Amino acid sequence: MRVEIWSDIACPWCYVGKARFEKALAAFPHRDQVQVVHRSFELDPGRAKGDVQPVIAMLTKKYGMSEAQAEAGEDNLGAQAAAEGLDYRTRGRDHGNTFDMHRLLHFAKEHGRQDALIQILYRANFAEERSLFTEGDERLVELAVEAGLDGDTAREVLADPAAYADEVRADEREAAQLGAGGVPFFVLDRKYGVSGAQPAEVFTQALTQAWGERSPLKPVDQGDAEACGPEGCAVPQHG
């Protein structure tokens, strides 16, 4: 079974939702037969690469809330994250463009390190004092190496604005086609969609339902024909 997760590194509910989903997945009896793929979704795609601002300021401007309301929201998110065993800095974080991070995640996918990198990026953004947005490409290269990727190649990817850009845009178009207006958005076997950072119990129910309703392979009966199997290949006997 295949689970695709549309998310953004700047999305706190994606950070929390991933932990809740993984809690459900860890207890799922068929865990080893579930493939998880992370898809790109930018919450702020129009933001210029160098346009970085404090999260609280971003929230007050974007959503028209007061500073007190923004801080209360961050406190609530901090409590939700803590309940999942996640570190979360409720003050002092900043916000910026995540396009390069998504490009790097597609690079990581090719090398089987996508899940490791996205978790490291989440940690760096939500739990660490160093900014993910103001230190330039070298900060991302450092995190890519931590995820098990080659630093020089990661640096080359980041230096080329076209590298994996089409893959990011394709993910975002697909999200729109699937009706995903926000993230996290979980798609199970292209049959079921789960929106938001739902409780682990909801993910357990979704996994169980999707697994139980997988379509069995229906053979087309066209008579016997030669084939290869564990014992080898049948050799036609000619009279």
XYZ file of C-alpha atoms in Angstrom:
239
model
C 0.000 0.000 0.000
C 1.221 3.493 -0.843
C 0.693 6.554 1.338
C 1.517 9.970 -0.107
C 1.846 12.941 2.235
C 1.640 16.476 0.897
C 3.299 18.857 3.350
C 5.494 21.924 3.801
C 8.484 22.376 6.105
C 6.995 25.692 7.263
C 3.762 23.986 8.358
C 3.631 23.212 12.097
C 0.613 20.944 11.710
C 2.587 18.909 9.158
C 5.280 18.434 11.807
C 2.705 17.292 14.361
C 0.654 15.323 11.833
C 3.668 13.323 10.682
C 4.314 12.217 14.269
C 0.687 11.164 14.728
C 0.617 9.285 11.447
C 3.847 7.487 12.313
C 2.432 6.467 15.659
C -0.457 4.792 13.855
C 1.819 3.303 11.212
C 4.183 1.820 13.803
C 1.307 -0.179 15.286
C -0.183 -1.172 11.926
C 0.145 -4.955 11.362
C 1.160 -4.506 7.722
C 3.673 -1.728 8.352
C 6.384 -3.389 6.269
C 4.119 -3.359 3.231
C 3.333 0.367 3.386
C 5.401 2.726 1.244
C 5.406 6.363 2.365
C 6.212 9.122 -0.132
C 6.452 12.813 0.754
C 5.037 15.296 -1.753
C 5.683 19.021 -2.106
C 3.274 21.781 -1.126
C 4.311 25.383 -0.485
C 2.196 27.386 1.942
C 3.762 30.630 0.753
C 4.863 30.028 -2.862
C 4.899 33.696 -3.793
C 7.434 34.674 -1.132
C 10.823 35.686 -2.474
C 13.775 33.525 -1.426
C 15.368 36.301 0.653
C 12.136 37.473 2.247
C 12.385 36.211 5.830
C 10.354 37.477 8.774
C 9.521 36.394 12.329
C 6.695 33.855 12.559
C 4.658 36.024 14.934
C 4.891 38.988 12.553
C 3.944 36.758 9.615
C 0.885 35.447 11.441
C -0.368 38.886 12.449
C 0.005 40.203 8.900
C -1.280 37.176 6.993
C -4.239 36.327 9.200
C -5.054 39.727 10.662
C -4.696 38.532 14.244
C -3.242 40.407 17.169
C 0.227 39.616 18.486
C -1.350 38.111 21.599
C -3.532 35.841 19.468
C -0.531 34.768 17.393
C 1.461 33.978 20.523
C -1.450 32.033 22.000
C -1.658 29.999 18.802
C 2.030 29.196 18.977
C 1.659 28.176 22.630
C -1.137 25.816 21.640
C 0.985 24.320 18.884
C 3.844 23.904 21.323
C 1.585 21.949 23.659
C 0.287 19.764 20.811
C 3.847 19.055 19.678
C 4.987 18.225 23.205
C 2.131 15.728 23.519
C 3.667 13.874 20.563
C 7.152 13.993 22.052
C 8.324 16.776 19.725
C 10.402 19.819 20.613
C 8.860 23.121 19.509
C 10.112 26.662 19.998
C 7.077 28.884 20.445
C 9.077 32.108 20.194
C 11.935 33.337 18.038
C 11.342 31.262 14.900
C 11.228 32.782 11.463
C 9.425 32.101 8.196
C 10.590 32.097 4.590
C 10.477 30.440 1.188
C 10.721 26.619 1.246
C 11.098 25.874 -2.484
C 14.774 24.888 -2.238
C 13.974 22.528 0.618
C 11.366 20.800 -1.530
C 13.866 20.481 -4.389
C 16.338 18.930 -1.972
C 13.674 16.490 -0.749
C 13.150 15.243 -4.301
C 16.899 14.745 -4.589
C 16.808 12.835 -1.283
C 13.951 10.672 -2.571
C 16.157 9.409 -5.413
C 18.668 8.220 -2.818
C 16.216 6.695 -0.359
C 16.794 9.429 2.245
C 13.632 11.491 1.845
C 11.989 10.610 5.155
C 15.247 11.143 7.042
C 15.735 14.570 5.474
C 12.198 15.825 6.005
C 12.357 14.925 9.688
C 15.696 16.722 10.036
C 14.303 19.796 8.276
C 11.263 19.810 10.579
C 13.495 19.576 13.628
C 15.732 22.351 12.358
C 12.785 24.633 11.641
C 10.675 24.047 14.725
C 13.079 23.000 17.462
C 16.472 24.607 16.849
C 17.632 28.177 17.398
C 19.567 28.416 14.131
C 17.459 29.700 11.279
C 16.646 27.487 8.342
C 16.142 30.558 6.149
C 18.926 33.052 6.840
C 22.110 30.987 6.679
C 21.962 30.213 2.960
C 22.530 26.970 1.106
C 25.325 25.769 3.380
C 22.858 25.247 6.212
C 20.746 23.024 3.965
C 23.833 21.166 2.760
C 24.801 20.506 6.375
C 21.365 19.028 7.069
C 21.452 16.986 3.862
C 24.744 15.418 4.972
C 23.190 14.634 8.342
C 20.432 12.793 6.459
C 23.045 10.647 4.724
C 23.323 12.522 1.414
C 26.478 13.588 -0.382
C 27.234 17.197 0.495
C 28.862 18.191 -2.786
C 25.962 16.835 -4.816
C 23.430 18.518 -2.530
C 25.325 21.788 -3.004
C 25.148 21.366 -6.785
C 21.398 20.752 -6.605
C 20.836 23.891 -4.573
C 23.052 25.961 -6.882
C 20.941 25.024 -9.910
C 17.466 26.627 -9.613
C 16.103 24.232 -12.241
C 17.185 21.045 -10.444
C 14.061 19.152 -9.341
C 11.948 22.278 -9.824
C 9.642 20.464 -12.251
C 9.114 17.688 -9.710
C 8.077 20.196 -7.052
C 5.654 21.939 -9.401
C 4.215 18.615 -10.522
C 3.477 17.677 -6.905
C 1.764 21.010 -6.342
C -0.374 20.673 -9.467
C -1.369 17.191 -8.397
C -2.353 18.455 -4.952
C -4.668 20.969 -6.607
C -6.164 18.257 -8.814
C -6.828 16.109 -5.749
C -8.561 19.026 -4.033
C -5.937 19.613 -1.354
C -6.382 23.200 -0.230
C -4.082 22.819 2.759
C -1.625 20.498 4.406
C -0.887 18.001 5.761
C -2.855 15.966 3.250
C -2.551 12.179 3.299
C -3.593 10.039 0.327
C -3.864 6.280 0.807
C -3.624 4.145 -2.344
C -5.173 7.016 -4.322
C -8.526 6.017 -2.829
C -8.742 7.756 0.540
C -7.752 11.234 1.630
C -7.127 12.415 5.178
C -6.814 16.160 5.766
C -5.015 17.750 8.691
C -3.078 16.577 11.735
C -5.697 14.054 12.782
C -5.363 11.957 15.970
C -3.433 8.709 15.565
C -6.708 6.807 15.900
C -8.033 8.385 12.702
C -4.915 7.349 10.816
C -5.239 3.826 12.212
C -8.817 3.651 10.934
C -7.813 4.992 7.523
C -4.915 2.545 7.171
C -7.102 -0.379 8.180
C -9.888 0.593 5.806
C -7.572 1.228 2.865
C -5.755 -2.057 3.447
C -8.977 -4.036 3.698
C -10.374 -2.574 0.493
C -7.372 -3.151 -1.710
C -8.523 -4.708 -4.989
C -7.229 -8.248 -5.414
C -5.616 -9.074 -8.731
C -8.177 -10.476 -11.155
C -6.603 -12.880 -13.667
C -7.835 -13.015 -17.228
C -8.394 -16.653 -18.183
C -6.926 -17.155 -21.630
C -5.772 -20.759 -21.281
C -2.311 -22.105 -20.557
C 0.790 -20.345 -21.833
C 4.494 -20.715 -21.241
C 5.916 -18.837 -18.264
C 8.881 -18.768 -15.912
C 8.640 -19.616 -12.222
C 10.765 -20.584 -9.201
C 11.568 -23.934 -10.826
C 12.770 -22.324 -14.044
C 11.251 -21.750 -17.452
C 9.223 -24.281 -19.393
C 10.850 -25.260 -22.660
C 8.364 -26.011 -25.418
C 8.732 -29.523 -26.807
C 8.423 -29.766 -30.539
C 7.497 -33.094 -32.033
